JSON list of C-alpha atoms in Angstrom, two decimals:
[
{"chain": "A", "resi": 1, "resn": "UNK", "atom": "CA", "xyz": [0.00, 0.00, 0.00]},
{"chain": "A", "resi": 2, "resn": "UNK", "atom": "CA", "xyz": [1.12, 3.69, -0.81]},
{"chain": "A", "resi": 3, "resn": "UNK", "atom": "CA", "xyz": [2.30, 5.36, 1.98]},
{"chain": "A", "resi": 4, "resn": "UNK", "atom": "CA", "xyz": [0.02, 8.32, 1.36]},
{"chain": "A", "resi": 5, "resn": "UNK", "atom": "CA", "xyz": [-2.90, 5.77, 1.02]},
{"chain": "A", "resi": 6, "resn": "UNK", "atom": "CA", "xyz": [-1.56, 4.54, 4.50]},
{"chain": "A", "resi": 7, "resn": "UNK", "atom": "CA", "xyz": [-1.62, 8.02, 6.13]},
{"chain": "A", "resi": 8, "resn": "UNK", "atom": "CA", "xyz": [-5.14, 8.99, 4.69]},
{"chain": "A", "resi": 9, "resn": "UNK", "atom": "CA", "xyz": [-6.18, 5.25, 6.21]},
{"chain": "A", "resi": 10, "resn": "UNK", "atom": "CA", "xyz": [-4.12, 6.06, 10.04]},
{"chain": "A", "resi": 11, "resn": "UNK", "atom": "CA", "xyz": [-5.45, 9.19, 9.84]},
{"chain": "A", "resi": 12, "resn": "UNK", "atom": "CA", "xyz": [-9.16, 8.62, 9.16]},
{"chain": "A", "resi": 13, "resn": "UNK", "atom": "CA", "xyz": [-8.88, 5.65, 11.86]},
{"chain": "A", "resi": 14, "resn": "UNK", "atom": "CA", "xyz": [-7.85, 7.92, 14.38]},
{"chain": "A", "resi": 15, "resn": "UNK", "atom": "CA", "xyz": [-10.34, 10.46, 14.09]},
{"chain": "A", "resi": 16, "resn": "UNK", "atom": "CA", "xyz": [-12.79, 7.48, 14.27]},
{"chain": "A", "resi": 17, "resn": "UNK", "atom": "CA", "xyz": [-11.21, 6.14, 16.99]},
{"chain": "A", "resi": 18, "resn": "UNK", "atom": "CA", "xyz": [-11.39, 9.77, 19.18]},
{"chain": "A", "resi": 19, "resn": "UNK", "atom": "CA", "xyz": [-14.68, 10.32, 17.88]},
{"chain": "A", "resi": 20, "resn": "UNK", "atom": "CA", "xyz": [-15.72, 7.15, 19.54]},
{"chain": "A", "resi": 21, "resn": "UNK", "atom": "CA", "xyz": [-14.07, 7.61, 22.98]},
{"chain": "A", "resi": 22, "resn": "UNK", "atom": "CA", "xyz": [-15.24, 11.02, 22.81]},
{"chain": "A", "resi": 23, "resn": "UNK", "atom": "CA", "xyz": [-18.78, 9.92, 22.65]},
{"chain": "A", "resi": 24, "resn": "UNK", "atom": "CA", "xyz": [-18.84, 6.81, 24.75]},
{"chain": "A", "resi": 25, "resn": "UNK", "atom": "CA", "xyz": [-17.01, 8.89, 27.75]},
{"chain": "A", "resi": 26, "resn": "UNK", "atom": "CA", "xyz": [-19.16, 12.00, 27.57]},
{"chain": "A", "resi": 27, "resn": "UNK", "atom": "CA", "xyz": [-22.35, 9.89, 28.30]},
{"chain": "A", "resi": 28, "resn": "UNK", "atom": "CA", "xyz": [-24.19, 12.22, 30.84]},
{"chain": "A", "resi": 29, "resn": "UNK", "atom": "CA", "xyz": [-23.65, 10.67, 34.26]},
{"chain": "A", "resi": 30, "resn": "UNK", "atom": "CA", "xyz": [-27.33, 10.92, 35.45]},
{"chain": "A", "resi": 31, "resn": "UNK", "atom": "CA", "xyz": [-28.46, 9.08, 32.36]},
{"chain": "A", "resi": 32, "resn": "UNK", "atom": "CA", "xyz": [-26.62, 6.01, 33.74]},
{"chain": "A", "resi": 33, "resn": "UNK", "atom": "CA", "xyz": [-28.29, 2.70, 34.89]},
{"chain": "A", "resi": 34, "resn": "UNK", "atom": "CA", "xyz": [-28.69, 2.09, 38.57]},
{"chain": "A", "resi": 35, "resn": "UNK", "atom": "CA", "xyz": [-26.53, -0.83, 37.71]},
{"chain": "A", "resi": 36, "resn": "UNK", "atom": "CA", "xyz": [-23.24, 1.37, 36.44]},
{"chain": "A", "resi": 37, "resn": "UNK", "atom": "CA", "xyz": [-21.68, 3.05, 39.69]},
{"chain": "A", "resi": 38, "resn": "UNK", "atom": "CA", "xyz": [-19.91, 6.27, 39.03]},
{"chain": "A", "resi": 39, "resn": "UNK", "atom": "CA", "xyz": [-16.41, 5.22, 40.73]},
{"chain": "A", "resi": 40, "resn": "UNK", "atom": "CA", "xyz": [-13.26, 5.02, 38.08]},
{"chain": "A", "resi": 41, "resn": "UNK", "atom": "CA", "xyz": [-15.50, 6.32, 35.41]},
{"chain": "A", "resi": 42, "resn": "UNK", "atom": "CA", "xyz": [-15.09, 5.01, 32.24]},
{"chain": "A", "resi": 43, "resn": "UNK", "atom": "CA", "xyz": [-12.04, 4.56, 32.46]},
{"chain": "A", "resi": 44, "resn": "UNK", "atom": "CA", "xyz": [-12.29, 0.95, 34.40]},
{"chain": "A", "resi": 45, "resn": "UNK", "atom": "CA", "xyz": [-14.09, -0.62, 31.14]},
{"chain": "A", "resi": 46, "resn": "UNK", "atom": "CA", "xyz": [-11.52, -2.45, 29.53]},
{"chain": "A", "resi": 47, "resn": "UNK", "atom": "CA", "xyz": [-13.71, -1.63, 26.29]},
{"chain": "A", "resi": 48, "resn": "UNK", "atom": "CA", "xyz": [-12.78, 2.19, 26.99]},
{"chain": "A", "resi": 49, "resn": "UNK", "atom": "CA", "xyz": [-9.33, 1.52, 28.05]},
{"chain": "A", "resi": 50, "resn": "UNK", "atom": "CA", "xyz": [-9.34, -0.65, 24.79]},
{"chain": "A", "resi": 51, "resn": "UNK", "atom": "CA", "xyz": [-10.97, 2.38, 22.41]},
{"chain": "A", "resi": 52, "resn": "UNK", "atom": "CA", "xyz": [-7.77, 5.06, 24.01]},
{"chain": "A", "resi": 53, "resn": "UNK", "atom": "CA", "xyz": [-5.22, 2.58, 23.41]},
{"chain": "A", "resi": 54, "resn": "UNK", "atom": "CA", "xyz": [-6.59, 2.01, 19.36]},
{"chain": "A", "resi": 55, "resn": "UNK", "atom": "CA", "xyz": [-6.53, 5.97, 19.05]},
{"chain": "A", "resi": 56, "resn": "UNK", "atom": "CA", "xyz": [-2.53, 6.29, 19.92]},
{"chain": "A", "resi": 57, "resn": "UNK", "atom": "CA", "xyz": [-1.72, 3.68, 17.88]},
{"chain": "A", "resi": 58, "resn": "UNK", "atom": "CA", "xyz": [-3.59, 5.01, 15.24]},
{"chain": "A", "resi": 59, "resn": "UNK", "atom": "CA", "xyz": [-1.92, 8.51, 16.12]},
{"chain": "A", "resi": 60, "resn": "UNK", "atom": "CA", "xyz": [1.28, 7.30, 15.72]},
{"chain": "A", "resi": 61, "resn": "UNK", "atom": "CA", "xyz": [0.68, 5.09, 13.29]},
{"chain": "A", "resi": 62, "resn": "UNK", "atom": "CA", "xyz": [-0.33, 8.50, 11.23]},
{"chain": "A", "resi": 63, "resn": "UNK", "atom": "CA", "xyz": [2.94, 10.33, 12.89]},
{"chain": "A", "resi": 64, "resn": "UNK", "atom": "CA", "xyz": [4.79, 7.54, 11.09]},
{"chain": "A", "resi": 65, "resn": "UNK", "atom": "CA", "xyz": [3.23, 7.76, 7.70]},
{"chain": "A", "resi": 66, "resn": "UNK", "atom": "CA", "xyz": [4.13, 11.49, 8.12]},
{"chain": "A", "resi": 67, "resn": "UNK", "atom": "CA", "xyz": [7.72, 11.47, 8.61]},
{"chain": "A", "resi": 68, "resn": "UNK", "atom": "CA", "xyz": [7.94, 9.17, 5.69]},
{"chain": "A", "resi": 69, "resn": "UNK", "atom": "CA", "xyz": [6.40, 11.22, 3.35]},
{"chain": "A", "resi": 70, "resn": "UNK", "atom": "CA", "xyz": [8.67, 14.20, 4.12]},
{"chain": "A", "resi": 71, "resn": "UNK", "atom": "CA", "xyz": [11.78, 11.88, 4.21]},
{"chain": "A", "resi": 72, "resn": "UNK", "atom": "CA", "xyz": [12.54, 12.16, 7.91]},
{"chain": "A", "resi": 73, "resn": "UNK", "atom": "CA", "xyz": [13.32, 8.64, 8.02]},
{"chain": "A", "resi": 74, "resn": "UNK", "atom": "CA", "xyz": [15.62, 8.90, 11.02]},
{"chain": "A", "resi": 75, "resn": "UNK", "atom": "CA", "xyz": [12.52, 9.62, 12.70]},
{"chain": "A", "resi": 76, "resn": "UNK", "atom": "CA", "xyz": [10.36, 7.55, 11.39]},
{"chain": "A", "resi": 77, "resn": "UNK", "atom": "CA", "xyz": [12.66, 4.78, 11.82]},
{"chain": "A", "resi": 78, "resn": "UNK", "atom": "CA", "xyz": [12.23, 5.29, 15.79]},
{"chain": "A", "resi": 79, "resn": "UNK", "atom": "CA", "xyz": [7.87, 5.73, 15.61]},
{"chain": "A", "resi": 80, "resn": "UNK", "atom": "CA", "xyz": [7.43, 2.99, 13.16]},
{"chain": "A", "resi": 81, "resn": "UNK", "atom": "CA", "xyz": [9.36, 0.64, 16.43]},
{"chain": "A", "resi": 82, "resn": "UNK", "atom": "CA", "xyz": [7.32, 2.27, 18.46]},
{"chain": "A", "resi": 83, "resn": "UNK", "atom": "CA", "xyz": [4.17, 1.65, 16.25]},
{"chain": "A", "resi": 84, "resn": "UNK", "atom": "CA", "xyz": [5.20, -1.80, 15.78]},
{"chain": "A", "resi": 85, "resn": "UNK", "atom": "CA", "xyz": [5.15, -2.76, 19.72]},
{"chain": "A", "resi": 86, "resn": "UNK", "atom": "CA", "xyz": [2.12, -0.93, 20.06]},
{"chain": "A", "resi": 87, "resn": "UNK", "atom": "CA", "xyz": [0.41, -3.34, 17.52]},
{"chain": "A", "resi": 88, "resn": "UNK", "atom": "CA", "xyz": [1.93, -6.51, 17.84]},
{"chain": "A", "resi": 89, "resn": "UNK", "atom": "CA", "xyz": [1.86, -6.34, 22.18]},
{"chain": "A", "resi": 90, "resn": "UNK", "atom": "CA", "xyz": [-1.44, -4.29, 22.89]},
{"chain": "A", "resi": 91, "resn": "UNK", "atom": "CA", "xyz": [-3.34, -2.85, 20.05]},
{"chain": "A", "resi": 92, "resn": "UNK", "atom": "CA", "xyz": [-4.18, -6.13, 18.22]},
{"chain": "A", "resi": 93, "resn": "UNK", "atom": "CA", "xyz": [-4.62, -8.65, 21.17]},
{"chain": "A", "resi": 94, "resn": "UNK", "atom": "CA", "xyz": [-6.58, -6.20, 23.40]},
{"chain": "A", "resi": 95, "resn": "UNK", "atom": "CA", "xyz": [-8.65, -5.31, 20.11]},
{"chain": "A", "resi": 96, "resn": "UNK", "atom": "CA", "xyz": [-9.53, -9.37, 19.80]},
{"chain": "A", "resi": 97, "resn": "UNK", "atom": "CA", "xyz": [-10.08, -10.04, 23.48]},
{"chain": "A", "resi": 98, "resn": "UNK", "atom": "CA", "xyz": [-12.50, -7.26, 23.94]},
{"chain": "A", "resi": 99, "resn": "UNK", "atom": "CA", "xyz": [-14.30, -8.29, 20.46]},
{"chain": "A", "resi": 100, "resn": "UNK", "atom": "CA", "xyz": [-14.77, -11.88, 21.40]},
{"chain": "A", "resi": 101, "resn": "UNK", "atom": "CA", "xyz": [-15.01, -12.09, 24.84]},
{"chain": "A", "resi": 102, "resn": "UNK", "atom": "CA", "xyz": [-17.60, -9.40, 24.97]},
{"chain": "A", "resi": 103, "resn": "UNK", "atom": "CA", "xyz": [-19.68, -11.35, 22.25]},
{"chain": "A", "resi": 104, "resn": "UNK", "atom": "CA", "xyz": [-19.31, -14.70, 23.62]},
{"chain": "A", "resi": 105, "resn": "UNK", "atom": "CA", "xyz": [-20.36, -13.89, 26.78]},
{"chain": "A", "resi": 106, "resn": "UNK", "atom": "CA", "xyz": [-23.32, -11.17, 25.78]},
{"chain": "A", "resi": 107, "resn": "UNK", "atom": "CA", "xyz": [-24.53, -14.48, 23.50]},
{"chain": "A", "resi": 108, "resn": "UNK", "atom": "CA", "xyz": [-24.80, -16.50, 26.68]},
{"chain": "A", "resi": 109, "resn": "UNK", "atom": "CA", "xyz": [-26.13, -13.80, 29.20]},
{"chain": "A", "resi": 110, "resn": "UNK", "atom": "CA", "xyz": [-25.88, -10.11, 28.67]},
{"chain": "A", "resi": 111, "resn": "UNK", "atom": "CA", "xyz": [-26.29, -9.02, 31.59]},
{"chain": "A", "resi": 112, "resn": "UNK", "atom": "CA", "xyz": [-22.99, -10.79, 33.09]},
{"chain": "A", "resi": 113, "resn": "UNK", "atom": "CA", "xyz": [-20.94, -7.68, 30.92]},
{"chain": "A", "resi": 114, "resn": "UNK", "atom": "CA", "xyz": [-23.99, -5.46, 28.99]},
{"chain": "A", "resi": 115, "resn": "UNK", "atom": "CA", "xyz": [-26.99, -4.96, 31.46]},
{"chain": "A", "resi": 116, "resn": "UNK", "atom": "CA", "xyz": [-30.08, -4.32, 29.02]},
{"chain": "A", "resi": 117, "resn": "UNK", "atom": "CA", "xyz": [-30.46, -1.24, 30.48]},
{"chain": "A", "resi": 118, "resn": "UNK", "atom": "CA", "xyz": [-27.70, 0.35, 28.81]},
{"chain": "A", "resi": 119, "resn": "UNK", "atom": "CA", "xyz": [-29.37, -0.49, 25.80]},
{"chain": "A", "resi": 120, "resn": "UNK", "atom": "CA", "xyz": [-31.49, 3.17, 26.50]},
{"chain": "A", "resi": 121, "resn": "UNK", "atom": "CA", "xyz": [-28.38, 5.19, 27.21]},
{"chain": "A", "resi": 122, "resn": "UNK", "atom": "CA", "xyz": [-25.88, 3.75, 24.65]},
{"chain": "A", "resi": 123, "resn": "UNK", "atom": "CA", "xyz": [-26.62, 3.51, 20.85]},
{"chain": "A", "resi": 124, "resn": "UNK", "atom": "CA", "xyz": [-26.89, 0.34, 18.76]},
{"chain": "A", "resi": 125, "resn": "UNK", "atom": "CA", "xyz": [-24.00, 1.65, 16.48]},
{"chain": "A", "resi": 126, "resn": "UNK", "atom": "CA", "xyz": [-21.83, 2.87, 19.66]},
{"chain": "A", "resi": 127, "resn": "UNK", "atom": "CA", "xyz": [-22.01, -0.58, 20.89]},
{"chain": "A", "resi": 128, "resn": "UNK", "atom": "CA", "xyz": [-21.07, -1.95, 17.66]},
{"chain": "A", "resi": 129, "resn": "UNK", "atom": "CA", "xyz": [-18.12, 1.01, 17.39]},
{"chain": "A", "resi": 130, "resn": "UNK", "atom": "CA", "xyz": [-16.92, -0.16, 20.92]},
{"chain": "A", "resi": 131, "resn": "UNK", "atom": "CA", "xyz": [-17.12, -4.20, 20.59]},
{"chain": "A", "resi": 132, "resn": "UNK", "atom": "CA", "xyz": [-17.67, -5.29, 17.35]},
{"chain": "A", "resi": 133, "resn": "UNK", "atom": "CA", "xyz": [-15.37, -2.70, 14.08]},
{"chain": "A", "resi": 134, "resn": "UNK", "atom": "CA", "xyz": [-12.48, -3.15, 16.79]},
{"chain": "A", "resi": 135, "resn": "UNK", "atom": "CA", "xyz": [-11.82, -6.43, 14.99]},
{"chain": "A", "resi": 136, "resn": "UNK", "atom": "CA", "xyz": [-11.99, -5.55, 11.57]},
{"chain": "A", "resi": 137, "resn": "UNK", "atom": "CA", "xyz": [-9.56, -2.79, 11.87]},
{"chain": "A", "resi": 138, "resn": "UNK", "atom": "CA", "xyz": [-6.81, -5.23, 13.77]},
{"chain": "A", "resi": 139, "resn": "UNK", "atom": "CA", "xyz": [-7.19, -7.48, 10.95]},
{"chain": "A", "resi": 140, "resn": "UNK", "atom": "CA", "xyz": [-6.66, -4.80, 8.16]},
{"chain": "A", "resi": 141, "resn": "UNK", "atom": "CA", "xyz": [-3.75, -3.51, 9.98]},
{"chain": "A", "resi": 142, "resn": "UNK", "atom": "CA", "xyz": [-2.11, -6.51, 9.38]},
{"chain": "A", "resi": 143, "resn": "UNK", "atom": "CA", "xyz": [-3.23, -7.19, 5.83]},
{"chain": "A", "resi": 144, "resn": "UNK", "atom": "CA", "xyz": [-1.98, -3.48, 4.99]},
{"chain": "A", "resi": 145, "resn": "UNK", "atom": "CA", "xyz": [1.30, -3.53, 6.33]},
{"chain": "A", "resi": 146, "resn": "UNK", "atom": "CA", "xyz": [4.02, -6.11, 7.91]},
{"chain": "A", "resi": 147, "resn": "UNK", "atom": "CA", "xyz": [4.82, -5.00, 11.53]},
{"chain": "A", "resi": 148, "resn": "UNK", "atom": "CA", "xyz": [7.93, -5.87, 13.43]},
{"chain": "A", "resi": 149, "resn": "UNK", "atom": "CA", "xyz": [7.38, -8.23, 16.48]},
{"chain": "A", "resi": 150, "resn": "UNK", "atom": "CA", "xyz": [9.40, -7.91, 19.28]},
{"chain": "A", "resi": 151, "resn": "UNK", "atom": "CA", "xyz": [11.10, -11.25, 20.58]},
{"chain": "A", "resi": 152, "resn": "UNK", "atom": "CA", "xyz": [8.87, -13.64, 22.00]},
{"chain": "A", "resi": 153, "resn": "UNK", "atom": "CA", "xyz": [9.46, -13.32, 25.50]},
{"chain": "A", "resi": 154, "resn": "UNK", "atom": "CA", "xyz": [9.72, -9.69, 25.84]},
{"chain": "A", "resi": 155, "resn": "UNK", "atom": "CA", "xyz": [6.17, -8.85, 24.15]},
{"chain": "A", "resi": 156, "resn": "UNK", "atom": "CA", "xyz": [4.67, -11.54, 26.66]},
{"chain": "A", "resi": 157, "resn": "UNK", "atom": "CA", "xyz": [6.04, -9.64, 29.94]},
{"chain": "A", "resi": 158, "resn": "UNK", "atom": "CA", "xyz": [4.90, -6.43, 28.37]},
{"chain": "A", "resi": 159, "resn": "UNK", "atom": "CA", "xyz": [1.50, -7.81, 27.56]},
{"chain": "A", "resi": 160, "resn": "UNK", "atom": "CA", "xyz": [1.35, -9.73, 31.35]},
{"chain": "A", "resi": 161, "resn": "UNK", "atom": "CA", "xyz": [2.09, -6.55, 32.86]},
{"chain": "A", "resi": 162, "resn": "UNK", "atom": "CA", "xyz": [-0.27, -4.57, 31.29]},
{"chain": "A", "resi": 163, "resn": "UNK", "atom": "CA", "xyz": [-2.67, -7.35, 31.99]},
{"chain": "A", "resi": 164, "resn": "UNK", "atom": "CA", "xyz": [-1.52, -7.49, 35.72]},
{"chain": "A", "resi": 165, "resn": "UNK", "atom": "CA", "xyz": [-2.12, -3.68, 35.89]},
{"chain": "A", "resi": 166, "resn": "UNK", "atom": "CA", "xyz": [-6.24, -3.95, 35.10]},
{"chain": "A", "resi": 167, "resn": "UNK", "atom": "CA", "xyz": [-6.98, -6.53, 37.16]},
{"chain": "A", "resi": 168, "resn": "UNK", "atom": "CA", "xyz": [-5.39, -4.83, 39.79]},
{"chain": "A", "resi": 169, "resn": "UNK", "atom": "CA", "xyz": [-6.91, -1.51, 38.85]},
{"chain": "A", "resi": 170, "resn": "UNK", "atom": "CA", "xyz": [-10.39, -4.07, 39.14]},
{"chain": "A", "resi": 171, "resn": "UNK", "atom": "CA", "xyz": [-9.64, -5.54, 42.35]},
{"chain": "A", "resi": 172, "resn": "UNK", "atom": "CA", "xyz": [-9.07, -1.28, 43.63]},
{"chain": "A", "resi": 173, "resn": "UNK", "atom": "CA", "xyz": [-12.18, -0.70, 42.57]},
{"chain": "A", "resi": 174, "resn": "UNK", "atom": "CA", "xyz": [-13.73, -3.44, 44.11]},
{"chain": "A", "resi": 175, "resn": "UNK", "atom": "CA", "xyz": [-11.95, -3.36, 47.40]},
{"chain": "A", "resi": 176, "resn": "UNK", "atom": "CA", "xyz": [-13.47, 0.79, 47.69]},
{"chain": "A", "resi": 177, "resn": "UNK", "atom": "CA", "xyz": [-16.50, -0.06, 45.98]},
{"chain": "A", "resi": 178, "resn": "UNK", "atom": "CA", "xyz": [-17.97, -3.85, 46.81]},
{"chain": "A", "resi": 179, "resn": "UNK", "atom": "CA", "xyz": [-18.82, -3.22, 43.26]},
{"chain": "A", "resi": 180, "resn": "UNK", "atom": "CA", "xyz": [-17.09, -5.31, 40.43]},
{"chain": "A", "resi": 181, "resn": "UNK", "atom": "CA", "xyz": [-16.67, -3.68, 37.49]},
{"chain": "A", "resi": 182, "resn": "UNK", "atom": "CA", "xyz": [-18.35, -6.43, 35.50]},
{"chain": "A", "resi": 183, "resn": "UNK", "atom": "CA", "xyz": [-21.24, -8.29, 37.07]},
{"chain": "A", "resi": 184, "resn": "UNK", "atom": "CA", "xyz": [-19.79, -11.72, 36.17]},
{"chain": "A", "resi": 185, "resn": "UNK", "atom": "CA", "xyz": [-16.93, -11.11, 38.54]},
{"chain": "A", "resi": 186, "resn": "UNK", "atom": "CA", "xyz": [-19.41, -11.70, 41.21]},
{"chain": "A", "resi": 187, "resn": "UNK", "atom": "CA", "xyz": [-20.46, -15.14, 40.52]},
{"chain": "A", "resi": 188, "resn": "UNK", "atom": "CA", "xyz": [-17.01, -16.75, 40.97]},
{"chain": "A", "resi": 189, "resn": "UNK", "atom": "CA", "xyz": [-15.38, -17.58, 44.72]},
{"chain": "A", "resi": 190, "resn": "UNK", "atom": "CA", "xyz": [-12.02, -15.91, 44.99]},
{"chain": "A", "resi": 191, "resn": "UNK", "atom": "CA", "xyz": [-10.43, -19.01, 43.74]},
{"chain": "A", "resi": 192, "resn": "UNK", "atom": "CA", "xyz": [-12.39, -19.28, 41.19]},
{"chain": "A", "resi": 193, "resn": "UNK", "atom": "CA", "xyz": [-11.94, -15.77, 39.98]},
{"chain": "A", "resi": 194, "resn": "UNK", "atom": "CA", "xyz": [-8.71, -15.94, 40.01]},
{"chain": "A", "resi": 195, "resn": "UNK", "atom": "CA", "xyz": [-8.81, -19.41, 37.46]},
{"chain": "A", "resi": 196, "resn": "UNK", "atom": "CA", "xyz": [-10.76, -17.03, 35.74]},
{"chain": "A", "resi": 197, "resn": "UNK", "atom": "CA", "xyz": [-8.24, -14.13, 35.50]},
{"chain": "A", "resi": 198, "resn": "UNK", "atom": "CA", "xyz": [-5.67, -16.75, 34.69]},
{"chain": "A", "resi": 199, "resn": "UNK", "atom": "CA", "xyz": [-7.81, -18.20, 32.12]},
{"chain": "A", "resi": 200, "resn": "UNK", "atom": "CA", "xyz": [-8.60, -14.54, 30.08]},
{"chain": "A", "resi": 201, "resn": "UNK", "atom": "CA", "xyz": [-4.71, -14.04, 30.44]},
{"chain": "A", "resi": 202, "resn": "UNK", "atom": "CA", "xyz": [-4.51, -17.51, 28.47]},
{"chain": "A", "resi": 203, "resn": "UNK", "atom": "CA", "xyz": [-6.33, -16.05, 25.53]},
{"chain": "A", "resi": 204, "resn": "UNK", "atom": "CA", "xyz": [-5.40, -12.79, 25.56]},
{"chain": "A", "resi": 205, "resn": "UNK", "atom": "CA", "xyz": [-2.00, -14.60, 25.00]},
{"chain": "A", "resi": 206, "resn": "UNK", "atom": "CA", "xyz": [-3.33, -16.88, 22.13]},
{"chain": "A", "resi": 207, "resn": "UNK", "atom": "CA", "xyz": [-4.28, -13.40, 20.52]},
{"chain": "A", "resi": 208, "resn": "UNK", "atom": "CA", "xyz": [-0.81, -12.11, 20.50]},
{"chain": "A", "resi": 209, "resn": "UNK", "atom": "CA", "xyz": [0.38, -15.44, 19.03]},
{"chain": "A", "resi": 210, "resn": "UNK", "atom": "CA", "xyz": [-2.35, -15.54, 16.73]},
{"chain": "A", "resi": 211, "resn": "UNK", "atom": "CA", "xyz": [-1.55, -11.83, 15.34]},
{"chain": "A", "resi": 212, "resn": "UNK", "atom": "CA", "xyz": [2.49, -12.57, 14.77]},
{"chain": "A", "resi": 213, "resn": "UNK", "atom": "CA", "xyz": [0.90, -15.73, 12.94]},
{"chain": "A", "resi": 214, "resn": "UNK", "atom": "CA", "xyz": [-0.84, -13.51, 10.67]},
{"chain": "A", "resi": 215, "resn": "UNK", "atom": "CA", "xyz": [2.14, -11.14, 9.78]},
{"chain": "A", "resi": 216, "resn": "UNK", "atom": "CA", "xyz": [3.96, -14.03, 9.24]},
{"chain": "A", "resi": 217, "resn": "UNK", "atom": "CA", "xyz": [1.81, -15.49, 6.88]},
{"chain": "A", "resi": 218, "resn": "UNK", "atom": "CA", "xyz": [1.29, -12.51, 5.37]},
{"chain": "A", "resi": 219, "resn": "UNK", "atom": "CA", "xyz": [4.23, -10.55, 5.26]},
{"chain": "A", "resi": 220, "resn": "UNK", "atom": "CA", "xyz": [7.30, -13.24, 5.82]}
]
């Protein structure tokens, strides 16, 4: 692909991707369900944390496309890295995870993760914006350009760590609260929970290897 074909494509997914976070986290507060407490904002949704994280790599994704069209390749040569771990560590496997896991779990109860009462405060299409296009665009990131993987071990202690850091920003909240962020948290004993912590970490894992599958396929 062209680079400037690439930056118009960064570019337009970035404004999407601000326009999206901008909407879902200006949702007036007393429109809320009773069910959606007001500590952490919406900022301890992983989907939110999720729609941020797409919107700087999208950013610099666009940053990079930049400096290559005005040849400052020194430059570019140090976002494009940058760009690269952003993809290959977070970006795509958080972009997966909150795609599937949200589905799967809304197709065997909503009301574990979506209460139907949010159905009157958030759009149909936000919902899709938030959970559904995340997908899409991971998987034509890859097909539109190769990205550089970082070795094996260190993208998994980047990716654990920034797993580690949400659950323990979800076990704050809960231990101010004696609110879980997600109502399925509350059906599992503390063992339990934390098989089930253990077990999203598994996937979320699976995603990343599934992704540097992909480019490999793909790109070599």
């Amino acid at each position: 692909m062209e680079i400037s074909t690439l930056a118009t494509y960064h570019c337009l997914a970035f404004v999407w991707y601000f326009f999206v976070a901008y909407s879902i986290t200006h949702i007036k507060t007393e429109e809320r369900p009773s069910e959606v407490f007001l500590y952490g904002g919406q900022w301890k949704y992983l989907t939110v944390l999720n729609l941020v994280l797409q919107a700087v790599f999208y950013g610099v994704s666009f940053l990079a496309d930049v400096l290559r069209l005005i040849k400052k390749l020194r430059c570019a040569k140090r976002v494009i890295s940058s760009r690269d771990l952003l993809f290959s560590v977070l970006a795509f496997p958080v972009s997966t995870f909150v795609c599937i896991s949200f589905w799967t779990l809304y197709s065997y109860n909503r009301e574990l993760v979506y209460p139907k009462s949010l159905d009157g405060v958030i759009p149909l299409w936000l919902n899709h914006a938030m959970h559904t296009a995340v997908l899409p665009f991971a998987l034509l990131e890859i097909l539109a350009l190769p990205h550089r993987y970082p070795a094996k071990k260190n993208g998994l202690i980047l990716l654990g760590f920034v797993a580690f850091l949400y659950i323990s920003w979800v076990l704050w909240i809960y231990s101010v609260t004696g609110e879980w962020v997600y109502p399925l948290f509350a059906l599992f004993s503390p063992s339990g929970l934390a098989a089930f912590f253990a077990g999203s970490l598994a996937v979320i894992v699976s995603f990343y290897n599934f992704g540097e599958f992909l480019n490999r396929m793909i790109w070599g």
